[in-house]
Coordinates of C-alpha atoms and ligand atoms in Angstrom, one line a residue:
M260 CA -31.1 36.7 -84.0
A261 CA -28.7 39.3 -85.0
M262 CA -28.6 42.1 -82.1
S263 CA -27.9 45.8 -82.0
D264 CA -24.1 46.7 -82.2
G265 CA -23.1 43.2 -83.4
I266 CA -23.1 41.8 -79.8
E267 CA -24.2 38.2 -78.8
G268 CA -26.8 39.0 -76.2
Y269 CA -27.8 40.6 -72.9
D270 CA -27.1 40.0 -69.4
L271 CA -30.0 41.0 -67.4
I272 CA -29.8 41.7 -63.6
G273 CA -32.1 42.1 -61.2
D274 CA -32.6 44.4 -57.9
V275 CA -29.4 45.1 -56.4
H276 CA -30.5 47.3 -53.5
G277 CA -27.2 48.5 -52.6
C278 CA -25.4 45.1 -52.6
G279 CA -22.5 46.8 -54.7
A280 CA -19.6 44.4 -53.9
T281 CA -21.9 41.4 -54.9
L282 CA -22.8 43.3 -58.2
A283 CA -19.0 43.6 -58.9
A284 CA -18.6 40.0 -58.0
L285 CA -21.5 38.9 -60.5
L286 CA -20.2 41.0 -63.1
E287 CA -17.0 39.3 -62.8
K288 CA -18.6 35.9 -62.8
L289 CA -20.5 36.8 -66.0
G290 CA -17.1 37.8 -67.7
Y291 CA -17.3 41.6 -67.3
H292 CA -13.9 43.2 -66.4
L293 CA -13.3 46.7 -65.3
R294 CA -11.4 48.7 -67.6
Q295 CA -11.1 52.6 -67.3
G296 CA -13.6 52.6 -64.6
V297 CA -16.3 50.6 -66.5
Y298 CA -17.2 46.8 -66.4
R299 CA -17.2 45.8 -70.1
H300 CA -17.8 42.7 -71.9
P301 CA -16.5 42.3 -75.6
R302 CA -19.7 40.7 -76.6
R303 CA -22.4 41.4 -74.2
R304 CA -24.3 44.1 -72.7
V305 CA -26.0 44.3 -69.6
I306 CA -29.8 45.5 -68.9
F307 CA -30.4 46.5 -65.3
L308 CA -33.9 46.1 -63.8
G309 CA -34.2 48.8 -61.6
D310 CA -33.9 49.3 -57.7
L311 CA -30.3 49.9 -57.5
I312 CA -31.0 51.8 -54.3
D313 CA -32.1 51.5 -50.7
R314 CA -31.7 49.2 -48.1
G315 CA -28.1 47.7 -48.6
P316 CA -24.6 48.6 -47.5
R317 CA -23.0 49.7 -50.7
I318 CA -25.7 52.1 -52.4
R319 CA -23.2 54.6 -53.8
L320 CA -21.1 51.9 -55.4
A321 CA -24.1 49.9 -57.1
V322 CA -25.4 53.3 -58.6
N323 CA -21.7 54.1 -59.8
I324 CA -21.1 50.9 -61.4
A325 CA -24.5 50.8 -63.2
R326 CA -24.3 54.6 -64.1
R327 CA -20.6 54.1 -65.6
M328 CA -21.8 51.3 -67.6
V329 CA -25.0 52.8 -69.0
E330 CA -23.0 56.1 -69.7
A331 CA -20.3 54.2 -71.6
G332 CA -23.0 52.1 -73.6
E333 CA -22.0 49.0 -72.0
A334 CA -25.6 48.8 -70.2
H335 CA -29.0 49.8 -70.3
I336 CA -31.5 50.2 -67.4
V337 CA -35.2 50.6 -66.4
L338 CA -36.4 52.6 -63.6
G339 CA -37.4 50.8 -60.4
N340 CA -40.0 52.0 -58.1
H341 CA -37.3 52.8 -55.3
E342 CA -35.6 55.1 -57.8
Y343 CA -39.0 56.7 -58.7
N344 CA -39.5 57.1 -54.9
A345 CA -36.5 59.0 -54.5
L346 CA -37.3 61.2 -57.2
A347 CA -40.8 62.1 -55.8
Y348 CA -39.4 62.1 -52.0
C349 CA -36.9 64.8 -53.0
G350 CA -39.0 66.5 -55.6
R351 CA -40.5 69.8 -54.4
D352 CA -44.4 69.7 -54.9
P353 CA -45.2 73.4 -56.4
E354 CA -48.3 73.5 -54.1
G355 CA -45.8 73.0 -51.1
G356 CA -44.0 70.0 -49.4
F357 CA -42.8 67.1 -51.5
L358 CA -44.2 65.0 -54.3
R359 CA -44.0 61.9 -51.8
A360 CA -44.9 62.6 -48.5
H361 CA -42.1 62.3 -45.6
T362 CA -44.2 59.7 -43.5
P363 CA -42.4 57.6 -41.3
R364 CA -42.7 54.7 -43.5
H365 CA -41.4 56.6 -46.6
N366 CA -38.5 57.9 -44.3
R367 CA -37.4 54.5 -43.4
I368 CA -37.5 53.0 -47.1
I369 CA -35.1 55.8 -48.1
K370 CA -33.0 56.2 -44.8
D371 CA -30.0 54.1 -45.8
T372 CA -29.5 55.8 -49.4
L373 CA -29.7 59.6 -47.8
E374 CA -27.3 58.4 -44.9
Q375 CA -24.8 56.9 -47.5
Y376 CA -25.1 60.2 -49.7
S377 CA -25.0 62.6 -46.8
D378 CA -21.4 63.4 -47.3
H379 CA -21.7 63.4 -51.2
L380 CA -24.6 65.9 -51.5
N381 CA -23.7 66.9 -55.1
E382 CA -23.4 63.4 -56.0
W383 CA -26.9 62.7 -54.8
D384 CA -28.2 65.6 -56.9
D385 CA -26.5 64.5 -59.7
T386 CA -27.8 60.9 -59.2
L387 CA -31.3 62.1 -59.1
A388 CA -30.7 64.1 -62.4
W389 CA -29.8 60.6 -63.7
F390 CA -32.4 58.8 -62.4
M391 CA -35.0 61.3 -64.5
Q392 CA -33.0 60.2 -67.7
I393 CA -34.0 56.3 -67.0
P394 CA -37.1 55.2 -69.1
L395 CA -39.8 53.2 -67.7
F396 CA -39.7 50.4 -70.0
L397 CA -37.4 49.1 -72.8
E398 CA -37.9 47.0 -75.9
R399 CA -35.1 46.0 -77.9
D400 CA -33.7 43.1 -79.9
G401 CA -36.7 40.9 -79.4
L402 CA -37.1 41.5 -75.6
R403 CA -39.0 43.4 -73.1
V404 CA -37.9 44.8 -69.9
V405 CA -39.9 46.6 -67.1
H406 CA -39.5 46.8 -63.4
A407 CA -42.7 45.3 -62.3
C408 CA -45.4 45.0 -64.9
W409 CA -45.6 45.1 -68.8
D410 CA -49.1 46.4 -69.3
Q411 CA -49.4 47.2 -73.1
S412 CA -52.1 49.7 -73.1
L413 CA -50.3 51.9 -70.3
I414 CA -47.3 51.6 -72.2
D415 CA -48.9 52.6 -75.6
A416 CA -50.6 55.4 -73.7
F417 CA -47.2 56.6 -72.2
R418 CA -45.4 56.3 -75.6
L419 CA -47.8 58.7 -77.1
E420 CA -46.7 61.3 -74.9
R421 CA -43.1 60.5 -74.2
P422 CA -41.6 58.3 -77.1
D423 CA -38.1 57.8 -75.4
G424 CA -40.2 56.0 -72.5
R425 CA -38.5 58.7 -70.2
M426 CA -40.6 61.0 -67.6
D427 CA -40.2 64.6 -67.7
E428 CA -40.9 67.1 -64.7
A429 CA -44.4 67.4 -65.7
F430 CA -44.9 63.9 -65.7
L431 CA -43.2 63.2 -62.4
R432 CA -45.5 66.1 -60.6
E433 CA -48.7 64.4 -62.0
S434 CA -47.7 60.9 -61.5
A435 CA -47.4 62.0 -57.6
K436 CA -51.1 62.5 -57.6
H437 CA -53.3 59.5 -57.2
G438 CA -56.2 59.0 -59.8
T439 CA -54.1 60.6 -62.6
K440 CA -53.3 58.8 -65.8
A441 CA -49.4 59.2 -65.2
F442 CA -49.9 57.6 -61.6
A443 CA -51.5 54.9 -63.1
I444 CA -48.7 54.4 -65.7
M445 CA -45.8 54.7 -63.2
D446 CA -47.6 52.8 -60.5
R447 CA -48.4 49.8 -62.8
L448 CA -45.1 49.7 -64.5
T449 CA -42.9 50.1 -61.5
R450 CA -45.2 48.5 -58.8
G451 CA -47.2 46.2 -60.4
S452 CA -50.7 45.2 -59.7
H453 CA -52.1 44.7 -56.2
L454 CA -55.4 43.7 -54.7
M455 CA -56.8 44.9 -51.5
L456 CA -57.3 42.1 -48.7
P457 CA -61.0 41.9 -47.7
D458 CA -62.3 42.2 -44.2
N459 CA -59.7 44.7 -43.1
L460 CA -57.2 41.7 -43.0
E461 CA -53.5 42.6 -42.8
I462 CA -50.2 40.6 -43.8
H463 CA -47.6 41.1 -41.3
S464 CA -44.7 40.8 -43.9
G465 CA -41.1 39.3 -43.4
D466 CA -39.7 42.8 -44.1
G467 CA -41.3 44.4 -41.1
F468 CA -44.2 46.1 -42.9
R469 CA -48.0 45.5 -42.5
R470 CA -49.8 45.4 -45.8
R471 CA -53.5 45.5 -46.5
S472 CA -53.1 44.3 -50.2
F473 CA -51.0 41.8 -51.6
R474 CA -49.1 41.5 -55.1
T475 CA -50.4 39.9 -58.2
H476 CA -48.8 38.9 -61.4
F477 CA -50.1 39.3 -64.8
W478 CA -49.5 35.6 -66.6
A479 CA -52.4 33.7 -65.5
R480 CA -54.6 33.5 -68.7
D481 CA -57.9 32.7 -67.1
P482 CA -57.4 33.4 -63.1
H483 CA -60.4 32.7 -60.8
T484 CA -59.0 32.6 -57.3
Y485 CA -56.4 35.0 -55.3
G486 CA -54.1 31.9 -55.4
D487 CA -54.0 32.0 -59.4
V488 CA -52.6 35.7 -59.2
V489 CA -50.8 36.0 -55.9
F490 CA -46.9 36.6 -56.5
Q491 CA -45.1 37.6 -53.2
P492 CA -43.0 35.8 -50.7
D493 CA -45.6 36.2 -47.8
N494 CA -48.7 33.6 -47.9
L495 CA -52.2 35.0 -47.8
P496 CA -53.8 34.7 -44.5
G497 CA -56.1 31.8 -43.9
D498 CA -57.7 30.2 -47.0
L499 CA -57.6 33.4 -48.9
E500 CA -56.0 31.5 -51.7
L501 CA -59.2 29.8 -52.5
R502 CA -61.2 32.9 -52.5
A503 CA -62.7 33.7 -56.0
L504 CA -61.9 36.9 -57.9
S505 CA -64.7 39.3 -58.3
D506 CA -65.2 40.6 -61.8
S507 CA -64.1 44.0 -60.8
E508 CA -60.8 42.4 -59.4
R509 CA -60.3 40.5 -62.7
A510 CA -60.7 43.8 -64.8
R511 CA -58.0 45.5 -62.8
L512 CA -55.4 43.1 -63.6
S513 CA -53.0 43.1 -66.6
Y514 CA -52.4 40.1 -68.8
Y515 CA -49.3 39.2 -70.6
G516 CA -49.9 36.3 -72.9
P517 CA -47.5 33.3 -73.9
D518 CA -46.9 34.4 -77.4
E519 CA -45.5 37.7 -76.4
P520 CA -41.8 38.3 -76.6
P521 CA -39.6 37.5 -73.7
L522 CA -40.1 39.7 -70.8
F523 CA -37.7 40.6 -67.8
I524 CA -38.9 42.0 -64.4
G525 CA -37.5 42.5 -60.9
H526 CA -39.5 43.8 -57.9
Y527 CA -41.2 40.8 -56.3
W528 CA -38.7 39.6 -53.6
C529 CA -38.6 35.8 -54.9
E530 CA -36.7 33.4 -52.6
G531 CA -35.0 30.2 -53.2
I532 CA -33.6 28.7 -56.6
P533 CA -34.4 31.0 -59.6
A534 CA -37.0 29.6 -61.5
L535 CA -39.3 30.6 -64.5
P536 CA -42.9 31.6 -63.5
A537 CA -43.8 31.5 -67.5
P538 CA -42.0 30.4 -70.5
N539 CA -41.7 33.8 -71.6
V540 CA -41.4 35.7 -68.3
A541 CA -38.3 35.6 -65.9
C542 CA -38.5 37.5 -62.5
L543 CA -34.7 38.4 -61.6
D544 CA -35.3 39.7 -57.9
Y545 CA -34.4 37.1 -55.6
S546 CA -34.2 39.3 -52.2
A547 CA -30.3 39.8 -52.7
V548 CA -30.5 42.6 -49.9
K549 CA -32.1 40.1 -47.6
F550 CA -29.1 37.4 -47.9
G551 CA -30.9 35.8 -51.0
R552 CA -29.3 35.8 -54.4
L553 CA -28.5 38.5 -56.8
V554 CA -29.6 37.1 -60.0
A555 CA -29.0 37.6 -63.7
Y556 CA -30.6 36.1 -66.9
R557 CA -28.0 35.2 -69.8
W558 CA -30.2 35.9 -72.7
S559 CA -28.7 35.3 -76.4
G560 CA -31.9 35.6 -78.4
E561 CA -34.0 32.4 -77.4
A562 CA -37.7 33.1 -77.7
Q563 CA -38.6 30.3 -74.9
L564 CA -36.4 31.1 -71.7
N565 CA -34.4 28.5 -70.1
A566 CA -33.8 28.3 -66.5
N567 CA -30.4 26.9 -67.1
H568 CA -29.4 30.5 -68.3
F569 CA -29.9 31.9 -64.7
V570 CA -26.4 33.1 -63.2
W571 CA -26.4 34.1 -59.6
L572 CA -24.4 34.8 -56.4
K573 CA -25.8 34.1 -52.9
V574 CA -25.4 37.4 -51.0
P575 CA -23.1 36.8 -48.2
R576 CA -23.6 38.0 -44.4
D577 CA -20.3 39.7 -45.0
E578 CA -21.5 42.0 -47.6
Q579 CA -21.1 44.6 -44.5
A580 CA -17.4 43.6 -44.4
M581 CA -14.4 45.6 -45.6
P582 CA -14.3 47.4 -49.0
R583 CA -13.0 45.0 -51.7
P584 CA -10.0 46.3 -54.0
W585 CA -12.4 46.9 -56.9
E586 CA -14.4 49.5 -54.9
I587 CA -11.5 51.7 -54.3
D588 CA -11.7 53.3 -57.8
F589 CA -15.2 54.6 -57.1
D590 CA -14.5 57.1 -54.4
Ligands
MN91 MN1 -37.0 46.1 -55.4

């Protein structure tokens, strides 16, 4: 398949979450080299799946690498829920306060990012302005990209108002209110679908949070049980995997069929060796910031994805260690 700009293909990269040094090393492994401050490949482009920020030790480096590539035309990017959260957390609500409440949970999620930008406040403001320019989804050269869930009807609805796929200030404000169309679009595309656990059950998740819901996927053709759609590292409590989905639960799920174009997502904290959940869906989030893997998929036009095309680096415990030479350009 001939691609835009005469390139051979795209290298899609999952959630970086501040593992900036590992991102640089992964780009080198993929054959990108730093020239004039930008990682470039003579025949390929990168697509970032969102969630550059939060949690990791080198958030500014991760953002700067990606942003410079995007602005130089060497990469594309879609918005992750963490970039969205940052925009809402820092965005003033015209009715007072912030668009995302400063609760202890929300404070904790963004804490590392705000700390690492605390001596670079102008850069943080400029970074937020750049986040506003990032589209919620991408479709080009026969592939589709979204952070969490490709829901065609919501994407079509969003495209009617925002043909370039980007939010504007009015959409951002509306999306902060539960129950609005904008909330439904942003929430489904960047956070995916989830179902509430019955009977006030809670999951005590490996990341330290308690959850009353579980994350679900969207490629089961005819799901009947919770186990048919659960997609997260934490097991469901008890024998809930066997519990039947109600009609209203089924109706709330999205569906992406096997004849749709190849789709790349991040978001889901997968673990272990990268694998394909469906022949036309690849999730590239393998918990890099929890010392898992930073994962890329090297796509060259194939309609059926191939697990041999994953490329990854294990994130070493010494991601916290001294800066590497290639970081020095970026300060
Ligand atoms: Mn993420």
